[in-house]
Short mmCIF file of C-alpha atoms and ligand atoms in Angstrom, two decimals:
data_model
loop_
_atom_site.label_atom_id
_atom_site.label_comp_id
_atom_site.label_asym_id
_atom_site.label_seq_id
_atom_site.Cartn_x
_atom_site.Cartn_y
_atom_site.Cartn_z
CA MET A 201 141.94 -50.93 -99.00
CA SER A 202 145.47 -51.72 -100.06
CA GLN A 203 148.00 -51.69 -97.27
CA ARG A 204 151.57 -50.42 -97.44
CA THR A 205 154.09 -52.65 -95.74
CA ILE A 206 156.61 -50.59 -93.81
CA VAL A 207 159.59 -52.16 -92.11
CA ASN A 208 160.78 -50.30 -89.02
CA VAL A 209 164.37 -51.32 -88.31
CA VAL A 210 165.97 -51.21 -84.85
CA GLY A 211 169.28 -52.55 -83.58
CA ALA A 212 170.67 -50.75 -80.56
CA ARG A 213 169.34 -49.22 -77.36
CA PRO A 214 168.71 -45.64 -78.55
CA ASN A 215 166.86 -46.97 -81.62
CA PHE A 216 164.18 -48.59 -79.46
CA VAL A 217 163.31 -45.28 -77.81
CA LYS A 218 162.96 -43.59 -81.22
CA ILE A 219 161.00 -46.28 -83.07
CA ALA A 220 158.50 -46.97 -80.25
CA PRO A 221 156.29 -43.90 -80.82
CA ILE A 222 156.56 -44.22 -84.62
CA HIS A 223 155.56 -47.88 -84.63
CA ARG A 224 152.68 -47.23 -82.22
CA CYS A 225 151.43 -44.37 -84.36
CA MET A 226 151.58 -46.47 -87.55
CA GLN A 227 149.53 -49.22 -85.91
CA LYS A 228 146.58 -46.82 -85.69
CA PHE A 229 146.21 -46.60 -89.48
CA SER A 230 144.58 -49.41 -91.44
CA ASP A 231 146.40 -48.39 -94.63
CA LEU A 232 149.76 -49.18 -93.00
CA ARG A 233 151.22 -52.56 -92.09
CA PRO A 234 154.22 -51.82 -89.86
CA ILE A 235 156.69 -54.66 -89.35
CA LEU A 236 159.22 -54.36 -86.55
CA VAL A 237 162.64 -55.84 -87.31
CA HIS A 238 165.33 -56.08 -84.60
CA THR A 239 168.81 -56.73 -85.96
CA GLY A 240 170.14 -57.96 -82.60
CA GLN A 241 173.06 -55.47 -82.50
CA HIS A 242 172.20 -55.11 -78.81
CA TYR A 243 171.18 -58.45 -77.37
CA ASP A 244 171.70 -58.46 -73.58
CA ARG A 245 168.35 -58.43 -71.81
CA LYS A 246 169.22 -55.16 -70.08
CA MET A 247 170.27 -53.52 -73.36
CA SER A 248 167.30 -54.72 -75.36
CA GLN A 249 164.30 -56.65 -74.01
CA THR A 250 163.89 -54.44 -70.95
CA PHE A 251 163.50 -51.49 -73.31
CA PHE A 252 160.77 -53.21 -75.30
CA GLU A 253 158.89 -53.85 -72.05
CA ASP A 254 159.38 -50.36 -70.63
CA LEU A 255 158.36 -48.72 -73.89
CA ASN A 256 155.36 -50.99 -74.26
CA MET A 257 156.57 -52.15 -77.65
CA PRO A 258 155.35 -55.39 -79.23
CA GLU A 259 157.84 -58.22 -79.64
CA PRO A 260 159.82 -57.72 -82.85
CA ASP A 261 158.20 -59.46 -85.83
CA GLN A 262 161.68 -60.54 -86.92
CA TYR A 263 164.84 -60.92 -84.84
CA LEU A 264 168.04 -61.24 -86.85
CA GLY A 265 170.44 -62.00 -83.98
CA VAL A 266 173.57 -60.51 -85.53
CA GLY A 267 175.28 -59.64 -82.22
CA SER A 268 178.63 -57.90 -81.77
CA GLY A 269 181.73 -57.80 -83.96
CA THR A 270 183.98 -55.39 -85.80
CA HIS A 271 182.21 -52.64 -87.72
CA ALA A 272 182.47 -54.55 -90.99
CA GLU A 273 181.37 -57.81 -89.39
CA GLN A 274 178.37 -56.22 -87.69
CA THR A 275 177.30 -54.04 -90.62
CA GLY A 276 177.85 -56.90 -93.07
CA ALA A 277 175.90 -59.40 -90.98
CA VAL A 278 172.93 -57.02 -90.75
CA MET A 279 173.08 -56.38 -94.51
CA ILE A 280 173.10 -60.08 -95.42
CA ALA A 281 170.21 -60.89 -93.09
CA LEU A 282 168.14 -57.89 -94.16
CA GLU A 283 168.64 -58.50 -97.88
CA ARG A 284 167.12 -61.96 -97.46
CA LEU A 285 164.28 -60.63 -95.35
CA PHE A 286 163.43 -57.75 -97.69
CA ALA A 287 163.44 -60.15 -100.67
CA GLU A 288 160.90 -62.23 -98.80
CA ILE A 289 158.54 -59.55 -97.46
CA ARG A 290 159.09 -56.96 -100.19
CA PRO A 291 158.41 -53.86 -98.09
CA ASP A 292 157.01 -50.73 -99.75
CA GLN A 293 159.12 -48.58 -97.47
CA ILE A 294 161.64 -48.83 -94.65
CA VAL A 295 162.18 -46.51 -91.69
CA VAL A 296 165.58 -46.20 -90.03
CA VAL A 297 166.39 -44.05 -87.02
CA GLY A 298 169.55 -42.49 -85.62
CA ASP A 299 173.11 -43.37 -86.48
CA VAL A 300 174.09 -46.85 -85.30
CA ASN A 301 175.61 -49.55 -87.51
CA SER A 302 172.20 -51.20 -87.98
CA THR A 303 170.82 -47.91 -89.34
CA LEU A 304 173.45 -47.68 -92.06
CA ALA A 305 173.28 -51.38 -92.91
CA ALA A 306 169.50 -51.28 -93.43
CA ALA A 307 169.70 -48.11 -95.52
CA LEU A 308 172.38 -49.56 -97.83
CA VAL A 309 170.41 -52.75 -98.43
CA ALA A 310 167.15 -50.92 -99.12
CA ALA A 311 168.84 -48.45 -101.48
CA LYS A 312 170.24 -51.29 -103.63
CA MET A 313 166.83 -52.99 -103.66
CA HIS A 314 165.08 -49.74 -104.66
CA ILE A 315 163.00 -49.67 -101.50
CA PRO A 316 162.23 -46.10 -100.39
CA ILE A 317 164.03 -45.12 -97.18
CA ALA A 318 162.87 -42.71 -94.49
CA HIS A 319 165.65 -41.58 -92.14
CA VAL A 320 164.56 -40.19 -88.80
CA GLU A 321 167.07 -37.82 -87.14
CA ALA A 322 168.62 -36.82 -90.46
CA GLY A 323 171.13 -34.04 -91.02
CA LEU A 324 172.92 -34.16 -87.66
CA ARG A 325 176.68 -33.71 -88.06
CA SER A 326 179.55 -33.65 -85.57
CA PHE A 327 182.07 -33.07 -88.40
CA ASP A 328 184.23 -35.64 -86.63
CA ARG A 329 184.80 -38.56 -88.97
CA THR A 330 186.64 -40.55 -86.30
CA MET A 331 183.18 -41.19 -84.79
CA PRO A 332 181.62 -44.28 -86.36
CA GLU A 333 178.22 -42.62 -86.00
CA GLU A 334 179.27 -39.68 -88.19
CA ILE A 335 180.05 -42.04 -91.09
CA ASN A 336 176.71 -43.78 -90.49
CA ARG A 337 174.85 -40.44 -90.52
CA ILE A 338 176.46 -39.13 -93.71
CA CYS A 339 176.00 -42.37 -95.67
CA THR A 340 172.43 -42.98 -94.47
CA ASP A 341 171.37 -39.46 -95.42
CA ALA A 342 173.04 -39.84 -98.81
CA VAL A 343 170.77 -42.77 -99.78
CA ALA A 344 167.58 -41.75 -97.93
CA ASP A 345 164.51 -40.61 -99.86
CA GLN A 346 162.76 -38.82 -97.01
CA LEU A 347 164.82 -37.08 -94.35
CA PHE A 348 163.09 -36.23 -91.08
CA VAL A 349 164.92 -33.59 -89.08
CA THR A 350 164.98 -32.82 -85.34
CA GLU A 351 166.67 -29.41 -85.20
CA GLN A 352 167.63 -26.41 -87.34
CA SER A 353 171.27 -27.52 -87.75
CA GLY A 354 170.00 -30.64 -89.54
CA LEU A 355 168.12 -28.49 -92.06
CA ASP A 356 171.21 -26.34 -92.60
CA HIS A 357 173.56 -29.30 -93.16
CA LEU A 358 171.25 -31.05 -95.61
CA ALA A 359 170.82 -27.82 -97.58
CA GLN A 360 174.61 -27.35 -97.65
CA GLU A 361 175.03 -30.92 -98.89
CA GLY A 362 172.64 -30.21 -101.75
CA VAL A 363 169.77 -32.48 -100.68
CA ALA A 364 166.61 -31.57 -102.61
CA PRO A 365 164.30 -29.51 -100.35
CA GLU A 366 161.27 -31.70 -101.19
CA LYS A 367 163.01 -34.66 -99.47
CA ILE A 368 163.50 -32.81 -96.17
CA PHE A 369 160.87 -32.56 -93.41
CA PHE A 370 161.27 -30.73 -90.10
CA THR A 371 159.06 -32.84 -87.86
CA GLY A 372 160.77 -32.62 -84.44
CA ASN A 373 162.25 -35.13 -82.05
CA VAL A 374 160.72 -38.60 -81.67
CA MET A 375 162.94 -39.36 -78.66
CA ILE A 376 161.10 -36.56 -76.86
CA ASP A 377 157.79 -38.21 -77.88
CA SER A 378 158.85 -41.22 -75.82
CA LEU A 379 159.96 -39.03 -72.94
CA VAL A 380 156.68 -37.11 -72.83
CA ALA A 381 154.66 -40.33 -73.07
CA HIS A 382 156.51 -42.10 -70.25
CA LEU A 383 157.61 -39.43 -67.80
CA GLU A 384 154.66 -39.78 -65.45
CA LYS A 385 155.03 -43.55 -65.25
CA ALA A 386 158.80 -43.19 -64.71
CA ARG A 387 158.30 -40.68 -61.89
CA ALA A 388 156.11 -43.16 -60.03
CA LEU A 389 158.91 -45.74 -59.78
CA PRO A 390 160.73 -45.92 -56.42
CA VAL A 391 164.21 -45.83 -57.96
CA LEU A 392 165.67 -43.00 -55.89
CA GLU A 393 164.30 -44.52 -52.73
CA GLU A 394 165.81 -47.92 -53.59
CA MET A 395 169.20 -46.37 -54.26
CA GLY A 396 169.03 -44.23 -51.12
CA VAL A 397 169.43 -40.87 -52.87
CA ALA A 398 167.41 -37.68 -52.52
CA PRO A 399 165.76 -35.76 -55.40
CA HIS A 400 168.35 -33.36 -56.89
CA GLY A 401 170.89 -34.70 -54.40
CA TYR A 402 172.93 -36.94 -56.71
CA ALA A 403 174.75 -36.95 -60.04
CA LEU A 404 174.12 -39.44 -62.83
CA MET A 405 176.79 -40.63 -65.27
CA THR A 406 176.86 -42.69 -68.46
CA LEU A 407 179.92 -43.49 -70.52
CA HIS A 408 180.29 -45.75 -73.52
CA ARG A 409 181.94 -43.94 -76.43
CA PRO A 410 185.07 -45.75 -77.69
CA SER A 411 187.06 -42.48 -77.64
CA ASN A 412 186.42 -42.20 -73.89
CA VAL A 413 186.48 -45.79 -72.67
CA ASP A 414 188.84 -47.68 -74.98
CA HIS A 415 192.01 -45.81 -73.88
CA PRO A 416 193.17 -46.32 -70.28
CA GLY A 417 194.53 -42.76 -69.96
CA MET A 418 191.29 -41.14 -71.04
CA LEU A 419 189.13 -43.42 -68.93
CA GLN A 420 191.34 -42.73 -65.91
CA THR A 421 191.08 -38.95 -66.45
CA ILE A 422 187.29 -39.19 -66.35
CA LEU A 423 187.14 -41.61 -63.44
CA ASP A 424 189.49 -39.41 -61.40
CA ALA A 425 186.93 -36.62 -61.69
CA VAL A 426 184.21 -39.01 -60.58
CA GLY A 427 186.36 -40.00 -57.61
CA GLU A 428 186.48 -36.35 -56.53
CA LEU A 429 182.83 -35.60 -57.21
CA GLN A 430 181.51 -38.61 -55.31
CA ARG A 431 183.05 -37.19 -52.14
CA GLU A 432 180.51 -34.36 -52.33
CA ARG A 433 177.37 -36.23 -53.40
CA PRO A 434 176.43 -39.70 -54.62
CA VAL A 435 177.22 -40.46 -58.26
CA ILE A 436 175.06 -43.11 -59.90
CA PHE A 437 176.81 -44.90 -62.75
CA PRO A 438 174.88 -47.46 -64.83
CA ILE A 439 177.69 -49.20 -66.69
CA HIS A 440 177.42 -50.06 -70.39
CA PRO A 441 178.84 -53.55 -71.21
CA ARG A 442 181.66 -52.07 -73.31
CA THR A 443 182.72 -49.80 -70.44
CA GLU A 444 182.46 -52.57 -67.87
CA LYS A 445 184.76 -54.75 -69.95
CA ARG A 446 187.31 -51.95 -70.31
CA ILE A 447 187.29 -51.06 -66.59
CA ALA A 448 188.00 -54.70 -65.77
CA ALA A 449 190.64 -55.09 -68.49
CA PHE A 450 192.50 -51.91 -67.37
CA GLY A 451 192.47 -53.09 -63.73
CA MET A 452 190.36 -50.16 -62.52
CA SER A 453 187.58 -52.09 -60.78
CA GLU A 454 189.10 -52.11 -57.29
CA ASN A 455 189.56 -48.35 -57.27
CA LEU A 456 185.91 -47.83 -58.19
CA LYS A 457 184.78 -50.18 -55.44
CA SER A 458 186.70 -48.16 -52.84
CA TRP A 459 184.63 -45.02 -53.54
CA LYS A 460 181.81 -45.16 -51.02
CA ASN A 461 179.52 -42.69 -52.76
CA LEU A 462 179.83 -44.16 -56.23
CA ILE A 463 176.79 -46.30 -56.97
CA THR A 464 177.57 -48.60 -59.90
CA VAL A 465 174.66 -50.50 -61.39
CA PRO A 466 174.10 -52.59 -64.54
CA PRO A 467 172.49 -50.83 -67.53
CA LEU A 468 169.05 -49.62 -66.45
CA GLY A 469 165.74 -49.89 -68.24
CA TYR A 470 164.18 -46.88 -69.91
CA LEU A 471 161.75 -46.00 -67.11
CA PRO A 472 164.12 -46.23 -64.12
CA PHE A 473 166.75 -44.30 -66.04
CA LEU A 474 164.25 -41.59 -66.96
CA ARG A 475 163.29 -41.19 -63.32
CA LEU A 476 166.96 -40.78 -62.36
CA LEU A 477 167.55 -38.36 -65.22
CA SER A 478 164.60 -36.19 -64.31
CA GLU A 479 165.77 -35.57 -60.75
CA ALA A 480 169.57 -35.52 -61.04
CA SER A 481 171.44 -32.44 -59.85
CA PHE A 482 173.58 -32.83 -62.96
CA VAL A 483 174.40 -35.46 -65.56
CA ILE A 484 177.79 -36.44 -66.96
CA THR A 485 177.57 -38.28 -70.27
CA ASP A 486 179.00 -38.96 -73.71
CA SER A 487 175.66 -40.06 -75.15
CA GLY A 488 173.85 -38.23 -77.92
CA GLY A 489 170.28 -38.79 -76.79
CA ILE A 490 170.90 -37.83 -73.17
CA GLN A 491 171.97 -34.35 -74.31
CA GLU A 492 168.47 -33.99 -75.78
CA GLU A 493 166.58 -35.53 -72.88
CA THR A 494 168.34 -33.32 -70.31
CA THR A 495 167.58 -30.29 -72.48
CA TRP A 496 163.87 -31.06 -72.41
CA LEU A 497 163.99 -31.81 -68.67
CA ASP A 498 166.16 -28.75 -67.92
CA ILE A 499 168.79 -30.78 -66.09
CA PRO A 500 172.44 -29.60 -66.36
CA CYS A 501 174.35 -31.89 -68.73
CA LEU A 502 178.15 -32.11 -68.91
CA THR A 503 179.00 -33.75 -72.21
CA LEU A 504 182.43 -35.38 -72.25
CA ARG A 505 183.11 -34.83 -75.92
CA GLU A 506 184.95 -32.33 -78.11
CA ASN A 507 181.94 -31.82 -80.36
CA THR A 508 178.26 -32.52 -80.62
CA GLU A 509 175.98 -33.27 -83.57
CA ARG A 510 173.14 -31.78 -81.49
CA PRO A 511 174.15 -28.08 -81.17
CA VAL A 512 170.66 -26.91 -80.22
CA THR A 513 171.16 -28.61 -76.84
CA ILE A 514 173.94 -26.09 -76.25
CA THR A 515 172.45 -22.94 -77.81
CA LEU A 516 169.01 -23.43 -76.25
CA GLY A 517 169.39 -26.30 -73.83
CA SER A 518 171.18 -27.08 -70.60
CA ASN A 519 174.12 -28.88 -72.18
CA ARG A 520 177.82 -27.98 -72.41
CA LEU A 521 180.86 -29.63 -73.93
CA VAL A 522 183.39 -30.16 -71.18
CA PRO A 523 187.15 -30.43 -71.81
CA LEU A 524 188.41 -33.93 -71.18
CA ALA A 525 190.52 -33.06 -68.14
CA THR A 526 189.88 -34.06 -64.53
CA GLN A 527 189.86 -30.57 -63.04
CA ALA A 528 187.74 -29.13 -65.86
CA ILE A 529 185.08 -31.79 -65.25
CA VAL A 530 185.05 -31.08 -61.50
CA GLU A 531 184.87 -27.29 -62.08
CA GLN A 532 182.03 -27.62 -64.58
CA ALA A 533 180.10 -29.82 -62.17
CA HIS A 534 180.42 -27.09 -59.55
CA LEU A 535 179.28 -24.49 -62.06
CA ALA A 536 176.25 -26.64 -62.88
CA LEU A 537 175.41 -26.88 -59.16
CA ASP A 538 175.71 -23.09 -58.87
CA GLY A 539 173.05 -22.57 -61.54
CA GLY A 540 175.41 -21.90 -64.44
CA TYR A 541 173.72 -24.34 -66.84
CA ARG A 542 170.26 -22.83 -67.24
CA ARG A 543 168.20 -23.72 -70.27
CA LYS A 544 166.86 -20.93 -72.48
CA GLY A 545 164.05 -22.91 -73.97
CA ILE A 546 162.80 -26.16 -75.44
CA PRO A 547 163.83 -26.57 -79.10
CA PRO A 548 161.02 -26.12 -81.65
CA LEU A 549 158.80 -29.18 -82.22
CA TRP A 550 160.18 -31.13 -79.28
CA ASP A 551 156.60 -31.36 -78.13
CA GLY A 552 155.71 -35.05 -77.99
CA HIS A 553 154.05 -35.12 -81.44
CA ALA A 554 156.96 -35.62 -83.84
CA SER A 555 156.01 -39.18 -84.78
CA GLU A 556 152.45 -38.14 -85.65
CA ARG A 557 153.76 -35.46 -88.01
CA MET A 558 156.18 -37.94 -89.52
CA VAL A 559 153.64 -40.71 -90.07
CA ASP A 560 151.23 -38.18 -91.63
CA ILE A 561 153.91 -37.37 -94.20
CA LEU A 562 154.65 -41.06 -94.85
CA ARG A 563 150.95 -41.68 -95.57
CA GLN A 564 150.68 -38.91 -98.20
C1 UD1 B 900 176.22 -48.59 -80.14
C2 UD1 B 900 176.23 -47.50 -81.21
C3 UD1 B 900 176.29 -46.13 -80.54
C4 UD1 B 900 175.20 -45.97 -79.52
C5 UD1 B 900 175.28 -47.11 -78.53
C6 UD1 B 900 174.20 -47.05 -77.48
C7 UD1 B 900 177.35 -48.08 -83.31
C8 UD1 B 900 178.57 -47.87 -84.11
N1 UD1 B 900 177.41 -47.62 -82.05
O1 UD1 B 900 177.47 -48.53 -79.45
O2 UD1 B 900 176.15 -45.15 -81.54
O3 UD1 B 900 175.37 -44.74 -78.87
O4 UD1 B 900 175.16 -48.35 -79.25
O5 UD1 B 900 174.42 -48.00 -76.46
O6 UD1 B 900 176.39 -48.60 -83.81
N2 UD1 B 900 177.75 -55.51 -75.83
C9 UD1 B 900 177.24 -56.41 -74.94
N3 UD1 B 900 175.90 -56.64 -74.95
C10 UD1 B 900 175.06 -56.02 -75.81
C11 UD1 B 900 175.60 -55.11 -76.73
C12 UD1 B 900 176.94 -54.86 -76.72
O7 UD1 B 900 177.96 -57.00 -74.13
O8 UD1 B 900 173.83 -56.27 -75.76
C13 UD1 B 900 179.21 -55.22 -75.79
C14 UD1 B 900 180.01 -56.09 -76.73
O9 UD1 B 900 181.23 -56.33 -76.14
C15 UD1 B 900 180.21 -55.19 -77.93
C16 UD1 B 900 180.30 -53.82 -77.28
O10 UD1 B 900 179.43 -53.89 -76.15
O11 UD1 B 900 181.34 -55.54 -78.65
C17 UD1 B 900 179.90 -52.69 -78.16
O12 UD1 B 900 178.62 -52.92 -78.76
P1 UD1 B 900 178.28 -52.26 -80.18
O13 UD1 B 900 176.92 -52.60 -80.57
O14 UD1 B 900 179.38 -52.55 -81.14
O15 UD1 B 900 178.42 -50.70 -79.91
P2 UD1 B 900 178.01 -49.79 -78.67
O16 UD1 B 900 179.29 -49.36 -78.01
O17 UD1 B 900 176.95 -50.40 -77.82
#
């Protein structure tokens, strides 16, 4: 039987969580030859290798080692390396996920080489073009041949943009596939015990978006809220490398250290983080994926952004956009604790089987 060579491209932390169930599913079919390519956009052990281990992913078949840089440097480096690789292995198809620079870079290269592109998590729009991810989403969708969608808004946006209906597939959320597959294992880890916190007795925070962490005023506004909230209950804060560098550069480290109930830790692996997420009393974040995970888990999520490309997490889920002001953050946290953030339901097709539906379509 002839095999189709499919290159699955990953680069940054959220990509790993999305590709893992897709790659695993492809490996079950003898007509597919999935090749896992890691661009190296995220390279620290805690941002990358730990995720491969936690998600039970094989080592990447190819590691491009592009590392950090400006947007053009990073995107360009991925493009140059991938063009060489695709010329060598001549894939029949590539799969890209999400909206990071590696996603866009891979899609642009494949489009110019006439290699069909599947984009997973297509159609999401924040309508905020100051976000690098929004540019990545729009451009990736524009060149993709098959667009796999996670929520109704994605279908609506692609229709509005004139994408042919036969290219669009509503298959659900592959990130939730990973969550469903790993939740039991995550819950067995003694993470809460090790950190000395009680189930539903702590808050969890993540912060990495340039708009929040690159400006001292904005970062201070957020951290002031954390300073207040940690007086009431422990706040666990796994710090992204970008954020850690900014906190140090803005001279904010000492202040953080003086807060007794703020537990700062390095970036966590997928499983320990999932355990913490699943039993937090509320979550403060500027991540995209965490808005979805908290929705599925029915954990109150305060999103520190002016917009979201994942509106279903607000209309159905337990997520809210919180104004970027210290008192507003504190008030919303109290509202969340008082039961004001209840979920209405789990979005359609967030059922743990999105990657199966997607791979079925790829094989047709
Ligand atoms: C990237 C994605 C973002 C995603 C996030 C998840 C883009 C434009 N952004 O943002 O959409 O939500 O990943 O984490 O693709 N760094 C390290 N070690 C690493 C990786 C990064 O120290 O392993 C530091 C470097 O200083 C680097 C900075 O973090 O310059 C930012 O990394 P980068 O990959 O540019 O973007 P993220 O902020 O991680």
